């Protein structure tokens, strides 16, 4: 189920080859047998069909010395958009924050995704204009790790 939604999300975000996780990968991440899961998934169903998902995990703020929630991905299937599914998923995550005492929920959005940004503004979210996401992958990640072992 999640693999199909992630593949649809990857297509939507114009990165169809980037989604390499398998069903087994998701099972291991969401339901590890030997530890507490570091990631969670919240899904939305209509009539028994999964039509949306939110993949999220707990963060920590050094400024507030408190945990928060990071929304890694939110996706709603095209035929279910406009019916409040995305807002319901966001509301469920906001509820997790309040239940656990987390003062904030954060995520990134692609610059070209005006529809998503409009939904987020409607929900009351504020863009963090002075922050840019950084990422290390591949050879750069390996090279940096090697520096630490010298």
Short mmCIF file of N, CA and C in Angstrom, two decimals:
data_model
loop_
_atom_site.label_atom_id
_atom_site.label_comp_id
_atom_site.label_asym_id
_atom_site.label_seq_id
_atom_site.Cartn_x
_atom_site.Cartn_y
_atom_site.Cartn_z
N UNK A 1 0.82 -1.19 0.00
CA UNK A 1 0.00 0.00 0.00
C UNK A 1 0.87 1.26 0.00
N UNK A 2 1.78 1.39 0.97
CA UNK A 2 2.63 2.58 1.02
C UNK A 2 3.55 2.67 -0.18
N UNK A 3 4.02 1.54 -0.66
CA UNK A 3 4.92 1.55 -1.82
C UNK A 3 4.21 2.18 -3.02
N UNK A 4 2.97 1.83 -3.24
CA UNK A 4 2.21 2.39 -4.36
C UNK A 4 2.00 3.89 -4.18
N UNK A 5 1.66 4.32 -2.98
CA UNK A 5 1.46 5.75 -2.72
C UNK A 5 2.77 6.52 -2.90
N UNK A 6 3.86 5.95 -2.42
CA UNK A 6 5.16 6.61 -2.57
C UNK A 6 5.55 6.70 -4.05
N UNK A 7 5.28 5.66 -4.81
CA UNK A 7 5.56 5.71 -6.24
C UNK A 7 4.73 6.80 -6.92
N UNK A 8 3.47 6.94 -6.53
CA UNK A 8 2.63 8.01 -7.08
C UNK A 8 3.18 9.38 -6.69
N UNK A 9 3.61 9.50 -5.44
CA UNK A 9 4.20 10.76 -4.98
C UNK A 9 5.46 11.08 -5.77
N UNK A 10 6.31 10.09 -5.98
CA UNK A 10 7.54 10.31 -6.74
C UNK A 10 7.23 10.77 -8.17
N UNK A 11 6.23 10.17 -8.79
CA UNK A 11 5.81 10.62 -10.12
C UNK A 11 5.33 12.07 -10.07
N UNK A 12 4.50 12.38 -9.09
CA UNK A 12 3.97 13.73 -8.94
C UNK A 12 5.09 14.76 -8.76
N UNK A 13 6.12 14.38 -8.00
CA UNK A 13 7.24 15.29 -7.74
C UNK A 13 8.32 15.22 -8.81
N UNK A 14 8.01 14.55 -9.91
CA UNK A 14 8.90 14.47 -11.08
C UNK A 14 10.21 13.76 -10.77
N UNK A 15 10.16 12.79 -9.87
CA UNK A 15 11.32 11.98 -9.47
C UNK A 15 10.95 10.50 -9.44
N UNK A 16 10.41 9.94 -10.53
CA UNK A 16 9.91 8.56 -10.46
C UNK A 16 10.95 7.51 -10.11
N UNK A 17 12.21 7.76 -10.43
CA UNK A 17 13.25 6.76 -10.14
C UNK A 17 13.81 6.88 -8.72
N UNK A 18 13.42 7.93 -8.00
CA UNK A 18 13.96 8.15 -6.66
C UNK A 18 13.31 7.25 -5.61
N UNK A 19 12.12 6.76 -5.87
CA UNK A 19 11.41 5.93 -4.90
C UNK A 19 11.87 4.48 -5.04
N UNK A 20 12.81 4.09 -4.19
CA UNK A 20 13.39 2.75 -4.28
C UNK A 20 12.99 1.85 -3.12
N UNK A 21 12.28 2.38 -2.13
CA UNK A 21 11.87 1.57 -0.98
C UNK A 21 10.89 0.48 -1.37
N UNK A 22 11.08 -0.68 -0.79
CA UNK A 22 10.21 -1.83 -1.05
C UNK A 22 9.21 -1.98 0.10
N UNK A 23 8.26 -2.86 -0.09
CA UNK A 23 7.33 -3.17 0.99
C UNK A 23 8.05 -3.67 2.23
N UNK A 24 9.06 -4.49 2.02
CA UNK A 24 9.86 -5.00 3.14
C UNK A 24 10.60 -3.86 3.84
N UNK A 25 11.10 -2.90 3.07
CA UNK A 25 11.78 -1.75 3.67
C UNK A 25 10.83 -0.97 4.58
N UNK A 26 9.60 -0.75 4.09
CA UNK A 26 8.62 -0.01 4.90
C UNK A 26 8.22 -0.80 6.14
N UNK A 27 8.03 -2.11 6.01
CA UNK A 27 7.71 -2.92 7.17
C UNK A 27 8.82 -2.85 8.21
N UNK A 28 10.07 -2.93 7.77
CA UNK A 28 11.20 -2.89 8.70
C UNK A 28 11.30 -1.52 9.38
N UNK A 29 11.01 -0.45 8.64
CA UNK A 29 11.11 0.89 9.21
C UNK A 29 9.95 1.20 10.17
N UNK A 30 8.75 0.81 9.78
CA UNK A 30 7.57 1.14 10.57
C UNK A 30 7.31 0.17 11.72
N UNK A 31 7.76 -1.09 11.57
CA UNK A 31 7.49 -2.12 12.57
C UNK A 31 8.74 -2.94 12.85
N UNK A 32 9.82 -2.29 13.30
CA UNK A 32 11.06 -3.04 13.55
C UNK A 32 10.87 -4.00 14.73
N UNK A 33 11.36 -5.23 14.59
CA UNK A 33 11.16 -6.21 15.65
C UNK A 33 12.07 -6.01 16.86
N UNK A 34 13.15 -5.25 16.69
CA UNK A 34 14.16 -5.17 17.74
C UNK A 34 14.31 -3.80 18.40
N UNK A 35 13.44 -2.86 18.05
CA UNK A 35 13.55 -1.52 18.63
C UNK A 35 12.25 -0.76 18.35
N UNK A 36 12.16 0.42 18.94
CA UNK A 36 11.02 1.29 18.65
C UNK A 36 11.21 1.91 17.27
N UNK A 37 10.14 2.06 16.54
CA UNK A 37 10.21 2.66 15.20
C UNK A 37 10.64 4.12 15.31
N UNK A 38 11.49 4.55 14.39
CA UNK A 38 11.94 5.94 14.33
C UNK A 38 11.09 6.76 13.38
N UNK A 39 10.17 6.13 12.68
CA UNK A 39 9.30 6.80 11.71
C UNK A 39 7.89 6.23 11.86
N UNK A 40 6.91 7.07 11.54
CA UNK A 40 5.52 6.65 11.62
C UNK A 40 4.80 6.99 10.33
N UNK A 41 3.70 6.30 10.08
CA UNK A 41 2.85 6.58 8.93
C UNK A 41 1.42 6.71 9.42
N UNK A 42 0.76 7.74 8.95
CA UNK A 42 -0.66 7.93 9.20
C UNK A 42 -1.34 7.89 7.84
N UNK A 43 -2.38 7.09 7.71
CA UNK A 43 -3.04 6.96 6.42
C UNK A 43 -4.49 7.44 6.53
N UNK A 44 -5.03 7.83 5.38
CA UNK A 44 -6.43 8.23 5.28
C UNK A 44 -7.14 7.25 4.36
N UNK A 45 -8.31 6.83 4.78
CA UNK A 45 -9.10 5.88 3.99
C UNK A 45 -10.47 6.47 3.69
N UNK A 46 -10.96 6.16 2.51
CA UNK A 46 -12.34 6.46 2.14
C UNK A 46 -12.92 5.17 1.57
N UNK A 47 -13.97 4.68 2.18
CA UNK A 47 -14.60 3.46 1.71
C UNK A 47 -13.68 2.27 1.66
N UNK A 48 -12.74 2.18 2.60
CA UNK A 48 -11.80 1.07 2.65
C UNK A 48 -10.59 1.21 1.75
N UNK A 49 -10.56 2.27 0.94
CA UNK A 49 -9.40 2.51 0.06
C UNK A 49 -8.48 3.54 0.72
N UNK A 50 -7.20 3.23 0.78
CA UNK A 50 -6.22 4.19 1.29
C UNK A 50 -6.03 5.25 0.21
N UNK A 51 -6.36 6.50 0.55
CA UNK A 51 -6.29 7.58 -0.43
C UNK A 51 -5.24 8.64 -0.09
N UNK A 52 -4.61 8.51 1.07
CA UNK A 52 -3.60 9.48 1.45
C UNK A 52 -2.70 8.96 2.55
N UNK A 53 -1.55 9.59 2.66
CA UNK A 53 -0.59 9.17 3.70
C UNK A 53 0.22 10.37 4.18
N UNK A 54 0.65 10.26 5.41
CA UNK A 54 1.60 11.21 5.98
C UNK A 54 2.69 10.37 6.64
N UNK A 55 3.93 10.57 6.21
CA UNK A 55 5.08 9.89 6.80
C UNK A 55 5.78 10.92 7.67
N UNK A 56 6.03 10.59 8.94
CA UNK A 56 6.55 11.58 9.87
C UNK A 56 7.44 10.95 10.94
N UNK A 57 8.22 11.82 11.58
CA UNK A 57 9.07 11.36 12.68
C UNK A 57 9.27 12.50 13.67
N UNK A 58 9.81 12.15 14.83
CA UNK A 58 10.02 13.11 15.92
C UNK A 58 11.34 13.83 15.70
N UNK A 59 11.33 15.13 15.95
CA UNK A 59 12.54 15.96 15.87
C UNK A 59 12.85 16.52 17.25
N UNK A 60 13.89 17.33 17.31
CA UNK A 60 14.27 18.00 18.55
C UNK A 60 14.77 19.39 18.23
N UNK A 61 14.35 20.37 19.01
CA UNK A 61 14.81 21.75 18.85
C UNK A 61 15.78 22.12 19.96
N UNK A 62 16.98 22.53 19.58
CA UNK A 62 17.92 22.99 20.61
C UNK A 62 17.49 24.34 21.17
N UNK A 63 16.71 25.11 20.44
CA UNK A 63 16.25 26.41 20.94
C UNK A 63 15.24 26.25 22.06
N UNK A 64 14.31 25.31 21.89
CA UNK A 64 13.26 25.14 22.90
C UNK A 64 13.52 23.96 23.83
N UNK A 65 14.51 23.14 23.50
CA UNK A 65 14.81 21.91 24.24
C UNK A 65 13.58 21.02 24.33
N UNK A 66 12.81 20.99 23.22
CA UNK A 66 11.61 20.18 23.16
C UNK A 66 11.54 19.45 21.82
N UNK A 67 10.80 18.35 21.83
CA UNK A 67 10.58 17.61 20.61
C UNK A 67 9.56 18.31 19.73
N UNK A 68 9.56 17.93 18.47
CA UNK A 68 8.58 18.39 17.52
C UNK A 68 8.29 17.26 16.56
N UNK A 69 7.48 17.55 15.56
CA UNK A 69 7.12 16.54 14.57
C UNK A 69 7.56 17.04 13.21
N UNK A 70 8.27 16.20 12.47
CA UNK A 70 8.68 16.51 11.10
C UNK A 70 7.83 15.68 10.15
N UNK A 71 7.10 16.36 9.29
CA UNK A 71 6.30 15.72 8.25
C UNK A 71 7.21 15.51 7.05
N UNK A 72 7.60 14.28 6.81
CA UNK A 72 8.51 13.98 5.71
C UNK A 72 7.79 14.02 4.38
N UNK A 73 6.62 13.41 4.31
CA UNK A 73 5.84 13.42 3.08
C UNK A 73 4.37 13.36 3.38
N UNK A 74 3.62 14.14 2.62
CA UNK A 74 2.16 14.11 2.64
C UNK A 74 1.72 13.89 1.20
N UNK A 75 0.85 12.92 1.00
CA UNK A 75 0.36 12.66 -0.36
C UNK A 75 -1.10 12.24 -0.30
N UNK A 76 -1.88 12.81 -1.19
CA UNK A 76 -3.27 12.44 -1.36
C UNK A 76 -3.47 12.09 -2.83
N UNK A 77 -4.08 10.96 -3.08
CA UNK A 77 -4.33 10.55 -4.46
C UNK A 77 -5.20 11.58 -5.18
N UNK A 78 -4.94 11.80 -6.47
CA UNK A 78 -5.64 12.85 -7.20
C UNK A 78 -7.16 12.82 -7.09
N UNK A 79 -7.77 11.63 -7.14
CA UNK A 79 -9.23 11.57 -7.09
C UNK A 79 -9.81 11.94 -5.73
N UNK A 80 -8.95 12.01 -4.69
CA UNK A 80 -9.42 12.36 -3.35
C UNK A 80 -9.05 13.79 -2.95
N UNK A 81 -8.35 14.49 -3.82
CA UNK A 81 -7.95 15.87 -3.50
C UNK A 81 -9.17 16.79 -3.54
N UNK A 82 -9.13 17.79 -2.68
CA UNK A 82 -10.24 18.74 -2.62
C UNK A 82 -11.36 18.30 -1.70
N UNK A 83 -11.22 17.12 -1.10
CA UNK A 83 -12.25 16.59 -0.21
C UNK A 83 -11.85 16.71 1.27
N UNK A 84 -10.76 17.40 1.55
CA UNK A 84 -10.33 17.58 2.93
C UNK A 84 -9.44 16.49 3.48
N UNK A 85 -9.00 15.58 2.63
CA UNK A 85 -8.16 14.47 3.09
C UNK A 85 -6.82 14.99 3.60
N UNK A 86 -6.18 15.87 2.83
CA UNK A 86 -4.90 16.42 3.27
C UNK A 86 -5.03 17.20 4.57
N UNK A 87 -6.07 18.00 4.67
CA UNK A 87 -6.30 18.76 5.91
C UNK A 87 -6.56 17.82 7.08
N UNK A 88 -7.27 16.72 6.83
CA UNK A 88 -7.53 15.76 7.91
C UNK A 88 -6.24 15.09 8.37
N UNK A 89 -5.36 14.74 7.43
CA UNK A 89 -4.07 14.17 7.81
C UNK A 89 -3.25 15.17 8.62
N UNK A 90 -3.23 16.42 8.16
CA UNK A 90 -2.49 17.46 8.89
C UNK A 90 -3.08 17.66 10.28
N UNK A 91 -4.41 17.64 10.39
CA UNK A 91 -5.06 17.80 11.68
C UNK A 91 -4.72 16.63 12.61
N UNK A 92 -4.64 15.42 12.05
CA UNK A 92 -4.27 14.26 12.87
C UNK A 92 -2.86 14.42 13.43
N UNK A 93 -1.94 14.94 12.60
CA UNK A 93 -0.57 15.14 13.07
C UNK A 93 -0.50 16.27 14.09
N UNK A 94 -1.28 17.32 13.87
CA UNK A 94 -1.35 18.39 14.87
C UNK A 94 -1.86 17.83 16.20
N UNK A 95 -2.79 16.90 16.12
CA UNK A 95 -3.28 16.25 17.33
C UNK A 95 -2.20 15.45 18.03
N UNK A 96 -1.35 14.78 17.26
CA UNK A 96 -0.22 14.05 17.85
C UNK A 96 0.67 15.05 18.60
N UNK A 97 0.95 16.19 17.97
CA UNK A 97 1.78 17.21 18.62
C UNK A 97 1.18 17.65 19.95
N UNK A 98 -0.10 17.97 19.95
CA UNK A 98 -0.73 18.43 21.18
C UNK A 98 -0.77 17.34 22.24
N UNK A 99 -1.08 16.12 21.84
CA UNK A 99 -1.14 15.00 22.78
C UNK A 99 0.22 14.76 23.44
N UNK A 100 1.29 14.92 22.67
CA UNK A 100 2.63 14.66 23.19
C UNK A 100 3.33 15.90 23.74
N UNK A 101 2.69 17.04 23.63
CA UNK A 101 3.29 18.28 24.13
C UNK A 101 4.34 18.88 23.22
N UNK A 102 4.30 18.55 21.94
CA UNK A 102 5.26 19.11 20.98
C UNK A 102 4.78 20.50 20.57
N UNK A 103 5.65 21.51 20.65
CA UNK A 103 5.22 22.87 20.32
C UNK A 103 5.21 23.20 18.83
N UNK A 104 5.72 22.29 17.99
CA UNK A 104 5.72 22.62 16.57
C UNK A 104 5.75 21.40 15.68
N UNK A 105 5.29 21.64 14.44
CA UNK A 105 5.29 20.66 13.37
C UNK A 105 5.89 21.36 12.16
N UNK A 106 6.81 20.69 11.48
CA UNK A 106 7.50 21.33 10.36
C UNK A 106 7.60 20.38 9.18
N UNK A 107 7.84 20.95 8.00
CA UNK A 107 8.00 20.18 6.77
C UNK A 107 8.55 21.10 5.70
N UNK A 108 8.94 20.49 4.58
CA UNK A 108 9.35 21.28 3.42
C UNK A 108 8.31 21.07 2.32
N UNK A 109 8.30 22.00 1.38
CA UNK A 109 7.41 21.90 0.23
C UNK A 109 8.20 22.36 -0.99
N UNK A 110 8.00 21.68 -2.10
CA UNK A 110 8.69 22.07 -3.33
C UNK A 110 8.25 23.46 -3.77
N UNK A 111 9.20 24.25 -4.24
CA UNK A 111 8.92 25.63 -4.64
C UNK A 111 7.83 25.74 -5.69
N UNK A 112 7.70 24.75 -6.56
CA UNK A 112 6.72 24.82 -7.63
C UNK A 112 5.33 24.32 -7.24
N UNK A 113 5.19 23.76 -6.04
CA UNK A 113 3.93 23.16 -5.63
C UNK A 113 2.99 24.19 -5.00
N UNK A 114 2.47 25.07 -5.85
CA UNK A 114 1.61 26.16 -5.38
C UNK A 114 0.34 25.64 -4.73
N UNK A 115 -0.21 24.53 -5.23
CA UNK A 115 -1.43 23.98 -4.64
C UNK A 115 -1.20 23.58 -3.18
N UNK A 116 -0.10 22.88 -2.94
CA UNK A 116 0.21 22.47 -1.57
C UNK A 116 0.46 23.68 -0.69
N UNK A 117 1.19 24.66 -1.20
CA UNK A 117 1.45 25.86 -0.40
C UNK A 117 0.16 26.57 -0.04
N UNK A 118 -0.78 26.61 -0.96
CA UNK A 118 -2.06 27.25 -0.68
C UNK A 118 -2.81 26.52 0.44
N UNK A 119 -2.77 25.18 0.40
CA UNK A 119 -3.40 24.40 1.47
C UNK A 119 -2.72 24.71 2.80
N UNK A 120 -1.40 24.73 2.81
CA UNK A 120 -0.67 24.98 4.06
C UNK A 120 -0.96 26.38 4.60
N UNK A 121 -1.04 27.39 3.73
CA UNK A 121 -1.38 28.74 4.19
C UNK A 121 -2.79 28.76 4.78
N UNK A 122 -3.70 28.05 4.10
CA UNK A 122 -5.09 27.97 4.58
C UNK A 122 -5.16 27.34 5.97
N UNK A 123 -4.28 26.38 6.24
CA UNK A 123 -4.24 25.72 7.54
C UNK A 123 -3.54 26.55 8.60
N UNK A 124 -2.92 27.67 8.19
CA UNK A 124 -2.27 28.55 9.15
C UNK A 124 -0.77 28.42 9.24
N UNK A 125 -0.15 27.65 8.34
CA UNK A 125 1.30 27.46 8.37
C UNK A 125 2.02 28.70 7.86
N UNK A 126 3.18 28.96 8.42
CA UNK A 126 4.03 30.07 8.00
C UNK A 126 5.28 29.53 7.32
N UNK A 127 5.63 30.07 6.14
CA UNK A 127 6.88 29.63 5.50
C UNK A 127 8.09 30.15 6.26
N UNK A 128 9.12 29.34 6.31
CA UNK A 128 10.38 29.72 6.97
C UNK A 128 11.30 30.28 5.89
N UNK A 129 11.18 31.53 5.58
CA UNK A 129 11.85 32.14 4.44
C UNK A 129 13.38 32.19 4.55
N UNK A 130 13.92 32.20 5.74
CA UNK A 130 15.37 32.34 5.89
C UNK A 130 16.10 31.00 5.98
N UNK A 131 15.41 29.89 5.77
CA UNK A 131 16.00 28.58 5.92
C UNK A 131 16.01 27.85 4.59
N UNK A 132 17.11 27.17 4.30
CA UNK A 132 17.25 26.36 3.10
C UNK A 132 17.67 24.96 3.51
N UNK A 133 16.96 23.97 3.05
CA UNK A 133 17.30 22.58 3.37
C UNK A 133 18.63 22.21 2.71
N UNK A 134 19.47 21.54 3.46
CA UNK A 134 20.75 21.03 2.96
C UNK A 134 20.71 19.51 2.99
N UNK A 135 21.47 18.87 2.10
CA UNK A 135 21.46 17.40 2.07
C UNK A 135 22.83 16.87 1.68
N UNK A 136 23.25 15.83 2.37
CA UNK A 136 24.45 15.07 2.01
C UNK A 136 24.02 13.67 1.59
N UNK A 137 24.46 13.22 0.43
CA UNK A 137 24.17 11.85 -0.03
C UNK A 137 25.38 11.31 -0.78
N UNK A 138 25.32 10.03 -1.09
CA UNK A 138 26.30 9.42 -1.97
C UNK A 138 27.75 9.63 -1.55
N UNK A 139 28.58 9.98 -2.53
CA UNK A 139 30.02 10.13 -2.31
C UNK A 139 30.33 11.22 -1.29
N UNK A 140 29.56 12.31 -1.31
CA UNK A 140 29.81 13.39 -0.35
C UNK A 140 29.59 12.91 1.08
N UNK A 141 28.58 12.09 1.31
CA UNK A 141 28.32 11.54 2.63
C UNK A 141 29.44 10.59 3.05
N UNK A 142 29.87 9.74 2.13
CA UNK A 142 30.96 8.80 2.41
C UNK A 142 32.25 9.56 2.70
N UNK A 143 32.55 10.57 1.90
CA UNK A 143 33.77 11.36 2.09
C UNK A 143 33.78 12.06 3.44
N UNK A 144 32.66 12.64 3.82
CA UNK A 144 32.59 13.32 5.11
C UNK A 144 32.75 12.34 6.27
N UNK A 145 32.12 11.19 6.19
CA UNK A 145 32.27 10.18 7.23
C UNK A 145 33.72 9.73 7.35
N UNK A 146 34.41 9.63 6.22
CA UNK A 146 35.82 9.21 6.24
C UNK A 146 36.67 10.25 6.96
N UNK A 147 36.33 11.50 6.85
CA UNK A 147 37.08 12.55 7.55
C UNK A 147 37.01 12.34 9.06
N UNK A 148 35.89 11.87 9.54
CA UNK A 148 35.73 11.65 10.97
C UNK A 148 36.48 10.47 11.51
N UNK A 149 36.87 9.56 10.63
CA UNK A 149 37.57 8.37 11.08
C UNK A 149 39.08 8.49 10.94
N UNK A 150 39.53 9.64 10.54
CA UNK A 150 40.99 9.83 10.37
C UNK A 150 41.66 10.12 11.67
#
